Amino acid sequence: GLVDEARTEARRLVATFKPYVDRDVPIIGLEPSCLFTLRDELQAMLPGDDSRKLGEQALLFEEFLDREMDAGHLKLPLHALPAQRLWLHGHCHQKAFNVMGPVQRVLGRIPGSDVRLIPSSCCGMAGAFGYQAETYAISMAMAESALLPKVRQAGDGEWIVADGTSCRHQIADGAGRAALHVARVLAAALDKDQPGGA
């Protein structure tokens, strides 16, 4: 409900990124809910060319990697992980903006990886929603409808992957499993002995 404060912050954000946007520098984000604010809410809150251009240049980490690897501009020296099967939970914003494809393709470039999408809706956390006493039961019911049972079925040697901070907390709290952001999975797969390795 703090609309005026949000607009003030939006103006500051647009001004901060404007020099990069003017030079066509991609704006890359790791947290889906934050990144997609630049493509969606920002446009409604602060219409205009500057916010539109910022939204057009805002990419999720995986979208950027997928685009650059597909174009041949980037080759990551990836090696097989200890876990071959990767169970992927999509954040609601990733699903709403139809970007699960790039996430799956990037993970699929890891040699020997078997990426499986968890057929789930919202994890139920939705920011602070899952922590509030009056909505906790609803939050857990949402998580238990598909996500948490599938996570519990995953083998000990299989990894759970989720980009959303809230999603990872819900998985940890509800199923006792640590979920990793795609960036951490890729970091684990980087071959440090090859040129370009981290």
XYZ file of C-alpha atoms in Angstrom:
198
model
C 0.000 0.000 0.000
C 3.006 2.365 0.044
C 2.451 3.504 -3.546
C 4.131 6.921 -3.264
C 7.206 5.405 -1.634
C 7.293 2.699 -4.313
C 7.176 5.311 -7.092
C 10.021 7.231 -5.457
C 12.089 4.034 -5.301
C 11.151 3.204 -8.909
C 12.406 6.613 -10.091
C 15.669 6.095 -8.195
C 16.038 2.633 -9.732
C 15.418 3.853 -13.283
C 17.890 6.719 -12.815
C 20.538 4.350 -11.435
C 20.280 1.976 -14.389
C 19.812 4.644 -17.113
C 23.532 5.004 -17.993
C 23.734 1.233 -18.559
C 20.429 1.044 -20.410
C 21.569 3.876 -22.708
C 24.659 1.803 -23.585
C 22.556 -1.368 -24.173
C 24.133 -3.174 -21.223
C 21.947 -6.105 -20.111
C 20.545 -5.810 -16.592
C 20.804 -9.303 -15.082
C 19.035 -10.518 -11.971
C 19.106 -13.663 -9.852
C 15.834 -13.366 -7.908
C 12.805 -13.807 -10.196
C 10.391 -11.667 -8.182
C 12.822 -8.743 -8.183
C 13.871 -9.012 -11.825
C 10.357 -9.331 -13.205
C 9.298 -6.230 -11.295
C 11.370 -4.374 -13.896
C 9.340 -5.931 -16.718
C 5.918 -5.696 -15.121
C 5.106 -3.528 -12.091
C 7.641 -0.841 -13.006
C 5.895 -0.296 -16.341
C 2.536 0.258 -14.631
C 3.929 2.352 -11.792
C 6.223 4.571 -13.840
C 5.252 4.494 -17.531
C 7.692 6.021 -19.994
C 10.585 5.259 -22.332
C 13.214 4.933 -19.613
C 11.328 2.313 -17.616
C 10.244 0.522 -20.806
C 13.846 0.275 -22.032
C 14.992 -0.931 -18.617
C 12.323 -3.632 -18.681
C 13.369 -4.710 -22.175
C 16.995 -5.108 -21.085
C 16.215 -6.893 -17.816
C 17.038 -10.597 -18.008
C 17.136 -13.433 -15.561
C 20.594 -14.934 -15.143
C 19.526 -18.066 -17.032
C 17.890 -16.100 -19.853
C 21.143 -14.214 -20.387
C 23.282 -17.366 -20.297
C 20.929 -19.247 -22.605
C 20.901 -16.378 -25.104
C 24.669 -15.923 -25.082
C 25.454 -19.655 -25.301
C 22.901 -20.144 -28.072
C 24.497 -17.290 -30.045
C 27.964 -18.792 -29.553
C 29.209 -15.842 -27.493
C 29.756 -17.874 -24.337
C 31.005 -21.366 -23.641
C 31.089 -22.505 -20.054
C 33.576 -25.280 -19.239
C 31.085 -27.409 -17.334
C 31.724 -30.897 -15.972
C 29.419 -33.542 -14.538
C 28.078 -33.035 -11.039
C 28.014 -35.587 -8.215
C 24.229 -35.534 -8.696
C 22.985 -36.436 -12.151
C 19.307 -35.843 -11.446
C 18.293 -32.236 -10.805
C 14.736 -31.609 -9.615
C 13.752 -28.100 -10.698
C 11.000 -26.068 -9.047
C 9.948 -22.980 -10.981
C 9.277 -19.727 -9.191
C 5.800 -18.307 -9.901
C 7.285 -15.347 -11.792
C 9.398 -17.672 -13.951
C 6.262 -19.612 -14.858
C 4.155 -16.494 -15.418
C 6.761 -15.004 -17.751
C 7.343 -18.348 -19.516
C 11.085 -18.563 -18.839
C 11.372 -22.094 -17.496
C 12.699 -23.135 -20.920
C 15.949 -21.155 -20.600
C 16.399 -22.418 -17.030
C 16.031 -26.037 -18.133
C 18.283 -25.557 -21.183
C 21.079 -23.993 -19.121
C 20.971 -26.810 -16.556
C 20.768 -29.314 -19.402
C 24.177 -28.158 -20.654
C 25.811 -29.755 -17.629
C 27.238 -33.070 -18.909
C 25.282 -36.060 -17.669
C 22.542 -33.961 -16.079
C 18.972 -35.221 -15.988
C 16.810 -32.158 -15.368
C 13.282 -32.917 -14.172
C 10.719 -30.183 -13.726
C 8.646 -30.583 -10.571
C 5.005 -30.230 -11.658
C 3.970 -27.764 -8.978
C 2.174 -24.480 -8.636
C 3.215 -21.842 -6.098
C 5.405 -23.104 -3.268
C 3.010 -21.320 -0.928
C 5.521 -18.992 0.685
C 4.796 -15.909 -1.453
C 7.166 -13.602 0.390
C 5.976 -13.117 3.969
C 2.615 -14.850 3.336
C 3.926 -18.204 4.547
C 5.310 -16.757 7.761
C 2.131 -15.045 8.954
C 0.182 -16.966 11.578
C -3.150 -16.352 9.861
C -1.933 -17.675 6.463
C 0.594 -20.330 7.514
C -1.833 -23.268 7.105
C -2.800 -22.138 3.593
C 0.863 -21.730 2.705
C 1.692 -25.254 3.847
C -1.373 -26.712 2.087
C -0.163 -25.168 -1.170
C 3.313 -26.591 -0.660
C 1.943 -30.013 0.233
C -0.269 -30.173 -2.860
C 2.688 -31.130 -5.106
C 6.044 -29.548 -4.291
C 6.977 -30.949 -0.894
C 5.879 -34.556 -1.596
C 8.036 -34.586 -4.754
C 10.991 -33.099 -2.860
C 10.663 -35.776 -0.162
C 10.666 -38.474 -2.864
C 13.941 -37.225 -4.350
C 16.893 -39.453 -3.571
C 19.695 -38.367 -1.275
C 22.050 -38.034 -4.246
C 19.606 -35.922 -6.249
C 19.676 -32.134 -6.060
C 16.738 -29.775 -5.635
C 17.033 -26.561 -7.657
C 14.954 -23.422 -7.073
C 15.790 -19.820 -7.923
C 13.305 -18.151 -5.586
C 14.532 -17.277 -2.109
C 11.040 -17.897 -0.699
C 10.825 -21.207 -2.552
C 14.134 -22.401 -1.101
C 12.992 -21.458 2.419
C 9.700 -23.293 1.969
C 11.526 -26.406 0.737
C 13.994 -26.293 3.629
C 11.345 -25.640 6.268
C 8.734 -28.021 4.856
C 10.842 -30.922 3.603
C 14.184 -30.540 5.355
C 16.070 -30.369 2.051
C 18.415 -27.665 0.855
C 17.538 -26.300 -2.576
C 20.159 -24.544 -4.680
C 19.898 -21.551 -6.996
C 20.850 -22.339 -10.594
C 23.899 -20.068 -10.211
C 25.215 -22.294 -7.399
C 24.582 -25.443 -9.438
C 26.515 -23.989 -12.384
C 29.322 -22.865 -10.075
C 29.623 -26.450 -8.822
C 29.771 -27.700 -12.426
C 32.415 -25.251 -13.631
C 35.632 -26.983 -14.488
C 38.205 -24.909 -12.657
C 41.088 -26.503 -14.599
C 39.868 -25.244 -17.980
C 40.362 -21.761 -19.433
C 37.462 -19.584 -18.376
C 36.728 -21.704 -15.301
C 36.033 -19.888 -12.068
